[in-house]
Coordinates of C-alpha atoms and ligand atoms in Angstrom, one line a residue:
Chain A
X1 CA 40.0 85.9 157.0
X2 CA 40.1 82.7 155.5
X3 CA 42.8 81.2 153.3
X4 CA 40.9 81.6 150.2
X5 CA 40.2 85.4 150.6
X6 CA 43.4 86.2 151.3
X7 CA 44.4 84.3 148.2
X8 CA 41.8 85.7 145.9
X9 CA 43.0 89.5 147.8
X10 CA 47.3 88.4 146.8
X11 CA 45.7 87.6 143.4
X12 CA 44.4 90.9 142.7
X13 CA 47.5 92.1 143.3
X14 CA 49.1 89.6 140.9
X15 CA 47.2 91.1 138.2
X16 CA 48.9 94.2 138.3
X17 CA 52.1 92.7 138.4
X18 CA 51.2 90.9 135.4
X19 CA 50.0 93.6 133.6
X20 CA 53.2 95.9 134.7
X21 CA 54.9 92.9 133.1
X22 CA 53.3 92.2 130.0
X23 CA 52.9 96.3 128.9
X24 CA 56.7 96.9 129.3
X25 CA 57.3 93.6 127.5
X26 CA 54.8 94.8 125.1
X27 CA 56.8 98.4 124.1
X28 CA 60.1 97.2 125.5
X29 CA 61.0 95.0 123.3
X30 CA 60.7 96.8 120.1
X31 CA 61.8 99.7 121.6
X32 CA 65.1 98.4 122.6
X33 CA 65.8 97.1 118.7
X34 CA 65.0 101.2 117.6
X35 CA 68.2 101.9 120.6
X36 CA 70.6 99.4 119.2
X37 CA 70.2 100.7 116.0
X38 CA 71.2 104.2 117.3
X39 CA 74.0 102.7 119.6
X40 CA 75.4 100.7 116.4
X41 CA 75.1 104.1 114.2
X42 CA 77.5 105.1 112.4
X43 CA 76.8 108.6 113.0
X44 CA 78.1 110.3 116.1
X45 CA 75.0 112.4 115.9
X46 CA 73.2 108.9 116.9
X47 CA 75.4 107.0 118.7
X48 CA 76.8 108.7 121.6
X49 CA 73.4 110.2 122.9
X50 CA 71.8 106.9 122.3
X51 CA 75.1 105.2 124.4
X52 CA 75.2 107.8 126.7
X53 CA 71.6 107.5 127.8
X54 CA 72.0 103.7 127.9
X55 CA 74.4 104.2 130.2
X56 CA 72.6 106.5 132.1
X57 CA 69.8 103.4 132.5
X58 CA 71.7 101.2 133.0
X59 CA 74.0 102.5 135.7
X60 CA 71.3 103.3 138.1
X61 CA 68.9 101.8 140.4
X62 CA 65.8 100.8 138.9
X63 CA 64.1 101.9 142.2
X64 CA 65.5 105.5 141.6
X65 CA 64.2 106.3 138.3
X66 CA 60.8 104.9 139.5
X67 CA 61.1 108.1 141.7
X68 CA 62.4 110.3 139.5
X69 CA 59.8 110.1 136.7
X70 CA 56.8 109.9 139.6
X71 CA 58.5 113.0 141.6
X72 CA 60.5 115.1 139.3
X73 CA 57.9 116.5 136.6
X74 CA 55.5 117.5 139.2
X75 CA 58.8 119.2 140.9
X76 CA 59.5 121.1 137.7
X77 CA 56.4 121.9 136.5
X78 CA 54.5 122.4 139.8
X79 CA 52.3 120.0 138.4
X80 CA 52.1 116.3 138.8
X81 CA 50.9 114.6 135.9
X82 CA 51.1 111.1 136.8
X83 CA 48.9 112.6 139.8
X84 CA 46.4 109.6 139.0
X85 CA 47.8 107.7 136.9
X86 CA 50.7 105.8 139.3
X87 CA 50.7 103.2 137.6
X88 CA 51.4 104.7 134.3
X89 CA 54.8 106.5 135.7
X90 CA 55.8 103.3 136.5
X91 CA 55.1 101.6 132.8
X92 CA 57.0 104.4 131.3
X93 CA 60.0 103.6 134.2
X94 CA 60.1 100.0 132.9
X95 CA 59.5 100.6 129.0
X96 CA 62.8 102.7 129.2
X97 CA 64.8 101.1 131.4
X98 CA 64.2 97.1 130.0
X99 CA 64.3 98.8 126.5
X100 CA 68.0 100.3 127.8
X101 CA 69.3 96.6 128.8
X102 CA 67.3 94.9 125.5
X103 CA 69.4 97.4 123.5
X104 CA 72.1 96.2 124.6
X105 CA 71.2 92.1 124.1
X106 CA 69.9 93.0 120.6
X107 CA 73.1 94.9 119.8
X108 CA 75.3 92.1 121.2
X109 CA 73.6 89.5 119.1
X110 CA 73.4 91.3 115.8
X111 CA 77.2 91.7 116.1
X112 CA 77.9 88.4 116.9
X113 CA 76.3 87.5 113.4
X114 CA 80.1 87.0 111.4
X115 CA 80.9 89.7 108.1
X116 CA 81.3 86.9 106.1
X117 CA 77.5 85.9 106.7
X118 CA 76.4 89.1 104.9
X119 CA 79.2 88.9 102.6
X120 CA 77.9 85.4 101.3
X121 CA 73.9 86.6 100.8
X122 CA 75.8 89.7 99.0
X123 CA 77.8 87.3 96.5
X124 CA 74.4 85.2 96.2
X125 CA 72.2 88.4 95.2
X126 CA 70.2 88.7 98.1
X127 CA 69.2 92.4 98.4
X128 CA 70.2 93.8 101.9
X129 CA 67.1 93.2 103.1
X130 CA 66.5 89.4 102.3
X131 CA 70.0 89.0 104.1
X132 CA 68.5 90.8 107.2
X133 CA 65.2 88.4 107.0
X134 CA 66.3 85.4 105.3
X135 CA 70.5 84.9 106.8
X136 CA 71.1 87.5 110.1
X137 CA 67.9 87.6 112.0
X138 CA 67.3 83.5 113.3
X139 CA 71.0 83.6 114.2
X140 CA 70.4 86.4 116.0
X141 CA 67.2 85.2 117.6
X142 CA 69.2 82.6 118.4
X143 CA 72.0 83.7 120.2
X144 CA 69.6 86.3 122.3
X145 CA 66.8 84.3 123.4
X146 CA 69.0 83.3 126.6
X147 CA 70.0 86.6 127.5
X148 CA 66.6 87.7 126.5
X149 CA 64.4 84.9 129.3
X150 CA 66.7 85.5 131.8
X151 CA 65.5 89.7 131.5
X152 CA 62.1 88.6 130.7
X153 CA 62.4 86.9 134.6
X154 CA 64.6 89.8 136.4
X155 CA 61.7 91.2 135.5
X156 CA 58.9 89.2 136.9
X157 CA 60.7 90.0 140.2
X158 CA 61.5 94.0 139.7
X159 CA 57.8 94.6 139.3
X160 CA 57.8 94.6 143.4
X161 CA 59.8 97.9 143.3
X162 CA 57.5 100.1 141.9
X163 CA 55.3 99.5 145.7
X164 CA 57.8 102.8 146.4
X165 CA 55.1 104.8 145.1
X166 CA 52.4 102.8 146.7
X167 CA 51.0 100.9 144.2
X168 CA 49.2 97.8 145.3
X169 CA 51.3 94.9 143.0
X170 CA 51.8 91.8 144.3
X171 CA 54.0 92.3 147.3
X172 CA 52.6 95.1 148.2
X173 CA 49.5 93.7 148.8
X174 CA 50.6 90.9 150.9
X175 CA 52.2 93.7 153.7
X176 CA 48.8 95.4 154.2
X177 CA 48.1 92.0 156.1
X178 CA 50.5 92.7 158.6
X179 CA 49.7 96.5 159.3
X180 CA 45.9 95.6 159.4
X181 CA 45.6 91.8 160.3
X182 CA 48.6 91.5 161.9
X183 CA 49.2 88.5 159.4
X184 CA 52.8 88.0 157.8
X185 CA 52.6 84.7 155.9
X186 CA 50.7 86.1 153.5
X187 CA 53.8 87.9 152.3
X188 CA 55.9 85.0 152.2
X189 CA 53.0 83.4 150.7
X190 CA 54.1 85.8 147.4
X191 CA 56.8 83.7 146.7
X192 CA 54.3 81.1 145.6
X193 CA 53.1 83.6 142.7
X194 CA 56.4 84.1 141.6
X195 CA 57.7 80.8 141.9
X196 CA 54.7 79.3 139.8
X197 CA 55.1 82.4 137.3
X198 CA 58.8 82.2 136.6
X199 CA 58.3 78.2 136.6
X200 CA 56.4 78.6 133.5
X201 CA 58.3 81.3 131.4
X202 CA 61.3 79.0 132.4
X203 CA 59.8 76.1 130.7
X204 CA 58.3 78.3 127.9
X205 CA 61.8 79.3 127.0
X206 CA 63.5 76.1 127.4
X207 CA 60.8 74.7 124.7
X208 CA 61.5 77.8 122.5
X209 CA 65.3 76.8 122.7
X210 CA 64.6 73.4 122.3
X211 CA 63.4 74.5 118.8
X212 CA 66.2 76.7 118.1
X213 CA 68.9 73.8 118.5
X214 CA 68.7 72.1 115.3
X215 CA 71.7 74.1 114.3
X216 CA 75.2 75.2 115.6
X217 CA 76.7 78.6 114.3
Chain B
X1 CA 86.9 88.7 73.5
X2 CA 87.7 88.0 77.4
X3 CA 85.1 87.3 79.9
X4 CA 87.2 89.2 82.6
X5 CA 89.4 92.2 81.7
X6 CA 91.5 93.7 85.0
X7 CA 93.4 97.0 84.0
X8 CA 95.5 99.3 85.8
X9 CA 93.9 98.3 89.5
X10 CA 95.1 99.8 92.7
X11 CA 93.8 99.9 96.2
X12 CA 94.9 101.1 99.3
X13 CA 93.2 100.9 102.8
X14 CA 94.4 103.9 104.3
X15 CA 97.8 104.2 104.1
X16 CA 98.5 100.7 103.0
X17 CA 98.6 100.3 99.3
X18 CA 97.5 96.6 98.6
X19 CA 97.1 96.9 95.0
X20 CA 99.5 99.2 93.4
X21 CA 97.5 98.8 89.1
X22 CA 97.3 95.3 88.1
X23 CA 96.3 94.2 84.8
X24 CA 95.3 90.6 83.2
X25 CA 92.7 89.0 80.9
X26 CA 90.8 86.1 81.6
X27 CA 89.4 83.9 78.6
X28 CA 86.2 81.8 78.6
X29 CA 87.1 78.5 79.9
X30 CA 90.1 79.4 81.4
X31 CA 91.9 78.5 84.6
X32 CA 93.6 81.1 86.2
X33 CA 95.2 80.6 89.9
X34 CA 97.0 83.5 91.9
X35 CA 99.8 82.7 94.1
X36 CA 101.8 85.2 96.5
X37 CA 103.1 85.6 99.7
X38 CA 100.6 86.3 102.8
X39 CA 99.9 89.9 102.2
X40 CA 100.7 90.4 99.0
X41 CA 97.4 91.4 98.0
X42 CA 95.3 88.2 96.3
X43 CA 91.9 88.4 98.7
X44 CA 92.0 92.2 98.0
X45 CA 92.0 91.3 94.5
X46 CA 89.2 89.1 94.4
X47 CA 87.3 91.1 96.7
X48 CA 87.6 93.9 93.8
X49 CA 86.7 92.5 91.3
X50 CA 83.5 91.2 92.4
X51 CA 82.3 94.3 94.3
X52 CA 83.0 93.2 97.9
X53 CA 85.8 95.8 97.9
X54 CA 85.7 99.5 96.2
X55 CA 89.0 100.2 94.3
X56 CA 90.2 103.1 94.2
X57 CA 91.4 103.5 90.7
X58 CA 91.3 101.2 87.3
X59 CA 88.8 99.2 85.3
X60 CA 87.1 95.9 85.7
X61 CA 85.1 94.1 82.9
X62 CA 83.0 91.0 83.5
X63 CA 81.2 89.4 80.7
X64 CA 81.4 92.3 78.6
X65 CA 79.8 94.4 81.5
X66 CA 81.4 97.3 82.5
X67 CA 81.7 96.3 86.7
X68 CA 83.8 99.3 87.8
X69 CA 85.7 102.3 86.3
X70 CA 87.1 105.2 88.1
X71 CA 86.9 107.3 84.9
X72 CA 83.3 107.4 84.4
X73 CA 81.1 109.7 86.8
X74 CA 77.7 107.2 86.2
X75 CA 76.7 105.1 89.7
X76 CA 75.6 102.0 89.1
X77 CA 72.3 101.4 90.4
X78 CA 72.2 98.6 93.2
X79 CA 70.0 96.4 90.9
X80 CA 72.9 96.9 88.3
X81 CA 75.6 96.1 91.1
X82 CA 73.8 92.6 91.9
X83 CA 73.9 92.0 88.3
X84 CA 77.3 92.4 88.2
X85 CA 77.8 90.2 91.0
X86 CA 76.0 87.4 89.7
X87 CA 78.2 86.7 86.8
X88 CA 80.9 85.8 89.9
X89 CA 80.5 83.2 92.1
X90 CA 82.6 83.2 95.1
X91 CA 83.5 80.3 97.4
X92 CA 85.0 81.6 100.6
X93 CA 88.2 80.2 102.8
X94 CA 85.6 79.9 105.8
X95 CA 82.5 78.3 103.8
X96 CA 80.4 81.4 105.2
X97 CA 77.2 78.5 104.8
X98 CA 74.2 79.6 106.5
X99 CA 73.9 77.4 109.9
X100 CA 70.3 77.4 109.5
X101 CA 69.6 76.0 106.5
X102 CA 70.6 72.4 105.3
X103 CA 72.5 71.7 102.5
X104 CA 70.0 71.8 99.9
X105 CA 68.2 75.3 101.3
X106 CA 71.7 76.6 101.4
X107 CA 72.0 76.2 97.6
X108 CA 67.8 76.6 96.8
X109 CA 68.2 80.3 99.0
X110 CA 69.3 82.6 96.5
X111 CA 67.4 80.9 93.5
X112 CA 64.3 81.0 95.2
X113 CA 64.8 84.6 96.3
X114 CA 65.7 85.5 92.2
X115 CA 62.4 83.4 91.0
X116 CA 60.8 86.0 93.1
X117 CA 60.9 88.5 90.0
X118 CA 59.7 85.9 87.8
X119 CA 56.4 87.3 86.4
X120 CA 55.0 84.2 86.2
X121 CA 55.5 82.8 90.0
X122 CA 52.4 83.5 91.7
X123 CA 51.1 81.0 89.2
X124 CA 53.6 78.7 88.9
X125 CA 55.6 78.7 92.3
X126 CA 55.0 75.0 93.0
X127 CA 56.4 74.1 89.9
X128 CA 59.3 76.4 90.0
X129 CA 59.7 75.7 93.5
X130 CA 60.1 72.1 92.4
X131 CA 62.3 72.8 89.4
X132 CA 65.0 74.9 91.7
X133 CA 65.1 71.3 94.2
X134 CA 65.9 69.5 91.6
X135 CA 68.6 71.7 90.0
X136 CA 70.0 72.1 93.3
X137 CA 70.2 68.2 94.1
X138 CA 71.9 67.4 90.5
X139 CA 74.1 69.9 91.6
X140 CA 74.6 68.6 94.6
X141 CA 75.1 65.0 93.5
X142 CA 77.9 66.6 91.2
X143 CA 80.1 68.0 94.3
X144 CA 79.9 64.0 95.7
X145 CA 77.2 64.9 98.3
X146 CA 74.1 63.0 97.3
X147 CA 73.5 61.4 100.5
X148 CA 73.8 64.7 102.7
X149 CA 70.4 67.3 101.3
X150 CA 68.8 67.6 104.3
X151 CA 71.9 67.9 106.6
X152 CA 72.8 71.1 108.3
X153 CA 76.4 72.8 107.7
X154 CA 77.3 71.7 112.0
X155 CA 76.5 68.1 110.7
X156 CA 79.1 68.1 107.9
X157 CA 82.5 68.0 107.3
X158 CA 84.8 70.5 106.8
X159 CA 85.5 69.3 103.3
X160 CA 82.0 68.9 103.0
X161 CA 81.0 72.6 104.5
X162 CA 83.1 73.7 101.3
X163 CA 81.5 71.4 99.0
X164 CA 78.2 72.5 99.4
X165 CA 79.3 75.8 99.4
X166 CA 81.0 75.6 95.6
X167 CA 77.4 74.1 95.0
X168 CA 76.0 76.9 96.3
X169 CA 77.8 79.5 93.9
X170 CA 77.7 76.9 91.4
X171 CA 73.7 77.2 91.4
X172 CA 73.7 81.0 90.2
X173 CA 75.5 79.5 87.0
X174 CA 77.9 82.2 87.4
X175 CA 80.5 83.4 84.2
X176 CA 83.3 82.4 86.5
X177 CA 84.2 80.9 90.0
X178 CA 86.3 82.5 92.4
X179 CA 87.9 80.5 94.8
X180 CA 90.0 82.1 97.7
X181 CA 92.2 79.4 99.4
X182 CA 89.4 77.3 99.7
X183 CA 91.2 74.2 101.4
X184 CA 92.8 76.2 103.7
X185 CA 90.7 76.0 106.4
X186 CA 90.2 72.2 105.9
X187 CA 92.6 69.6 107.4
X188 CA 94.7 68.0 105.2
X189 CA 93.4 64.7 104.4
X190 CA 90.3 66.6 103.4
X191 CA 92.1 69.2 100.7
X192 CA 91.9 66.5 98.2
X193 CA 88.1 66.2 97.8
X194 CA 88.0 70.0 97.4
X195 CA 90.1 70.1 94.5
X196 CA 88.8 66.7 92.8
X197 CA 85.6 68.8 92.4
X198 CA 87.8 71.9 91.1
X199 CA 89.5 69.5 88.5
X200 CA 86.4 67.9 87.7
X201 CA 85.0 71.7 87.1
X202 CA 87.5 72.7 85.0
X203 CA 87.7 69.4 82.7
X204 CA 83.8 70.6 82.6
X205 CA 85.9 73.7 81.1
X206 CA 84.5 76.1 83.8
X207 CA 85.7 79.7 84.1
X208 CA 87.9 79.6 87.4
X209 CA 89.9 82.1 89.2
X210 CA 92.0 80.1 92.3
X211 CA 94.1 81.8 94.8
X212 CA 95.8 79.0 96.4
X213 CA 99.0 77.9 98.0
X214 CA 99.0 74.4 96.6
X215 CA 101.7 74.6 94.3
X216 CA 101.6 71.3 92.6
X217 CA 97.7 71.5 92.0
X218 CA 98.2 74.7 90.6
X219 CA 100.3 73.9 88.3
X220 CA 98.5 71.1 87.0
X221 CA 94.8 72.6 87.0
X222 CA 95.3 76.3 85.6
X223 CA 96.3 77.4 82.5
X224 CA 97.4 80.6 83.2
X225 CA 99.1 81.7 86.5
X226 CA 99.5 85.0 87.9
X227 CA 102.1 85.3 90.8
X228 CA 101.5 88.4 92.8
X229 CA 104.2 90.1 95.1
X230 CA 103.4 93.1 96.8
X231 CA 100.5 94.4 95.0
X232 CA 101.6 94.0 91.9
X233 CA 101.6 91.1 89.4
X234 CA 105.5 90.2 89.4
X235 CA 104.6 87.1 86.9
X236 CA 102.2 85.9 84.4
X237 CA 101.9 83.1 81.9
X238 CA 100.5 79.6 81.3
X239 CA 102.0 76.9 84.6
X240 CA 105.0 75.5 82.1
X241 CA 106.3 79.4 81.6
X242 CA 106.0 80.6 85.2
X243 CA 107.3 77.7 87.0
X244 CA 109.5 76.0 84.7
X245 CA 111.2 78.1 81.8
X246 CA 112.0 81.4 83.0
X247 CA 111.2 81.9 87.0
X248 CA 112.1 85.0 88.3
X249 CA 114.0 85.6 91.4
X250 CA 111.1 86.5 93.7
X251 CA 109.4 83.5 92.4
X252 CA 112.2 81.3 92.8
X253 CA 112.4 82.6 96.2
X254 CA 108.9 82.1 97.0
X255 CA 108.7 78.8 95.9
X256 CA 111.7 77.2 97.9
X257 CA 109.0 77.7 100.7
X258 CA 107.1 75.2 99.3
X259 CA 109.6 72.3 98.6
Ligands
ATP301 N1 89.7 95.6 105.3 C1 91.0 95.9 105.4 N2 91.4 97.0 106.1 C2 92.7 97.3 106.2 N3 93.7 96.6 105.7 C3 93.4 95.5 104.9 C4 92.0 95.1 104.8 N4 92.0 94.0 104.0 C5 93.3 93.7 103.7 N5 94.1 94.6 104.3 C6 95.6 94.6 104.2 O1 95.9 94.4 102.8 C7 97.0 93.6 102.6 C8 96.7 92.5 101.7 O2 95.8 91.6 102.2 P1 95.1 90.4 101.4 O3 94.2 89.8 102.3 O4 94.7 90.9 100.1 O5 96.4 89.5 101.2 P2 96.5 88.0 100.7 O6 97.4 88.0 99.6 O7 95.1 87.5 100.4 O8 97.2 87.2 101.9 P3 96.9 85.8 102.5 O9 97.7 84.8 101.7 O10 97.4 85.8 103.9 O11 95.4 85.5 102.4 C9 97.4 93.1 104.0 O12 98.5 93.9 104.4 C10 96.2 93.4 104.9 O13 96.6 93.7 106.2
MG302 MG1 93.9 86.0 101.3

């Protein structure tokens, strides 16, 4: 096999990391903001499910509850729905679990936005609302975008675990060349893909930063 | 008829009472400051009266409005509450200016958000647009910051940070002004611009309620003076009566800390 084909082979692969990456981007994202809300309720009712299943998330392995949603509803139900659709039970897996540690970035940055902030758009007549849009949300932006790239790249590299139940990402295709071609520098070859990939969300954020830094808070 | 009528406030958080019924008037064009101890209950005042605080019990009157009154069972609406809390303008200890915005957007914000209601300003919202700059800029140049409109709050001084902020409230042409300790925060070599503009205000015979702990100033910018000790008001009366003819003990007391 030439160089070229085994490139064009890796790249297939790629394109399912990248879509893994881009869907749970997609859904995470916003659904981490509807979390923090209930983690930052004031309502019991909201918060301590919401905190408990954060927790939950966040304190274990990524790998694991890749499993767990693939395995465990066919266990329980003696039917497995994600039977086909692998790829799906491992979208879902992401969605929650980036959405768990987002949750947490969003709620850290909203409270870093001081009282007295909202007190002043109060005193000036803003309506609740034009304080959220016009006063809170750019600092918050702000002060989360770090946390928020260096997720967004953690994640470029977790997509690799969800080969556990074989799917053919990035990785994973790279370590069929050794079982069938007896070939292993395709898989160090990866790092290449990720390298180049994480090279240009790096640069994309540094430009978005760049932008932010006309101010201090 | 006064533009602000306090009676019979109180206040507690919890179990702390902060504001055990205090009563005064304020006149148009007057300049009232509040002194007291650390504690004794001035922010909590303030933050009464205009709204940032609930009390628990009492009246408050702001330009003939009724702002709060534990008797009545009728909830203001929120529209009705902003109302209210435009006839006060409020410059804080800690500037609160909003780091993203320079000087001039800081003082434009809330005008441009209000010109929103305006019926005519889909039509017109260049020309009002422009109209607000300009307001804001004279307003502006007033506080002694004509060179700074397009700086952001991180590029200014502290003295500065609170200038533009008493622009800020200024632009809402508010009944009265509330200061709380506003050169506090500042170093002292800086206090004096802040209260050049307040003197400047009041000779402009601006409604003004200071809560301050420089003596000397307030004695020669207010003409009424409240001293408060321990959630209540222990003294009242223009600066000559408080200070000079007939100080009580407390006061005494309190004001050896400042010689
Ligand atoms: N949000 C709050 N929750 C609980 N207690 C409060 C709150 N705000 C104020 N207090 C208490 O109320 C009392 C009066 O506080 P306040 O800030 O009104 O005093 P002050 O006269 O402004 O003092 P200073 O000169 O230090 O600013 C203090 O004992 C304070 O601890
Ligand atoms: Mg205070």
């Amino acid at each position: 096999m030439s160089f070229f084909e085994i490139t064009l082979i890796l790249f297939q692969g790629f394109l399912v990391t990248l879509r893994l990456f881009a869907l749970t981007l997609l859904f995470s994202l916003p659904l981490g903001l509807i979390i923090s809300f209930g983690s930052m309720s004031k309502f019991k009712l909201f918060s301590i499910p919401t905190k408990t299943f954060v927790w939950i998330i966040r304190g274990t392995p990524l790998m694991l509850q890749i499993i767990v949603v693939f395995y465990v509803p066919g266990m329980l139900f003696n039917y497995p729905i994600f039977k086909d659709d692998r790829f799906l039970a491992a979208l879902i897996t992401f969605v929650i679990n980036y959405a768990a540690y987002f949750s947490e970035i969003y709620r850290g940055g909203i409270e870093s936005v001081p009282k007295g902030q909202y007190e002043a758009g109060q005193v000036l007549g803003l309506t609740k609302t034009q304080t959220f849009f016009k006063v809170v949300l750019m600092q918050v932006v702000k002060h989360i975008l770090p946390p928020i790239s260096n997720e967004v790249i953690t994640l470029v590299k977790d997509t690799s675990l969800i080969r556990v139940i074989a799917i053919v990402e990035l990785i994973n295709a790279a370590e069929r060349f050794i079982a069938k071609e007896a070939l292993l520098w395709p898989l160090f070859y990866t790092g290449v893909f990720y390298l180049a990939f994480c090279g240009i969300l790096t640069l994309f954020f540094n430009f978005v930063e760049k932008k932010l830094d006309y101010y201090k808070t | 008829m006064p533009v602000l009528k306090v009676e019979n406030l109180t206040k507690s958080f919890g179990r702390t009472h902060v504001l055990k019924g205090v009563s005064f008037d304020l006149c148009e064009g007057e300049v009232l400051s509040v002194i007291g101890s650390s504690g004794s209950g001035k922010t909590t005042l303030l933050r009464c009266i205009n709204q940032l605080e609930t009390a628990n019990s009492g009246r408050i009157i702001v330009g003939g409005r009724m702002v709060f009154d534990s008797s009545s069972e009728k909830k203001l609406t929120k529209k009705e509450k902003r109302e209210n809390q435009l006839q006060i303008g409020l410059v804080f200890q800690s500037f609160n200016l909003f780091p993203q915005y320079t000087a001039l957007d800081n003082v434009t914000l809330a005008l441009k958000s209000l010109a929103k209601n305006r019926t005519d300003f889909r039509k017109n919202r260049k020309q009002i647009h422009s109209e607000i700059e300009d307001k804001a800029k004279s307003i502006l140049m007033r506080v002694g910051l004509s060179d700074k409109f397009y700086s952001y709050p991180c590029e200014l001084s502290g003295g500065q940070q609170q200038r533009v902020s008493i622009a800020r409230a200024m632009a809402l042409e508010p009944k009265i002004l509330f200061f709380d300790e506003p050169t506090s925060a500042l170093d002292p070599e800086l206090t004096g611009e802040i209260l050049k503009v307040i003197r400047q205000l009041a000779s402009d015979s601006m409604t003004m309620v200071i809560v301050t702990h420089e003596m000397a100033f307030a004695e020669a910018v207010s003409t009424k003076v409240i001293f408060m000790d321990d959630g209540v008001i222990e003294s009242c009366g223009t600066p000559n009566e408080v200070f000079r003819e007939n100080p009580s003990d407390r006061l005494k007391e309190f004001l050896r800390k400042y010689e």
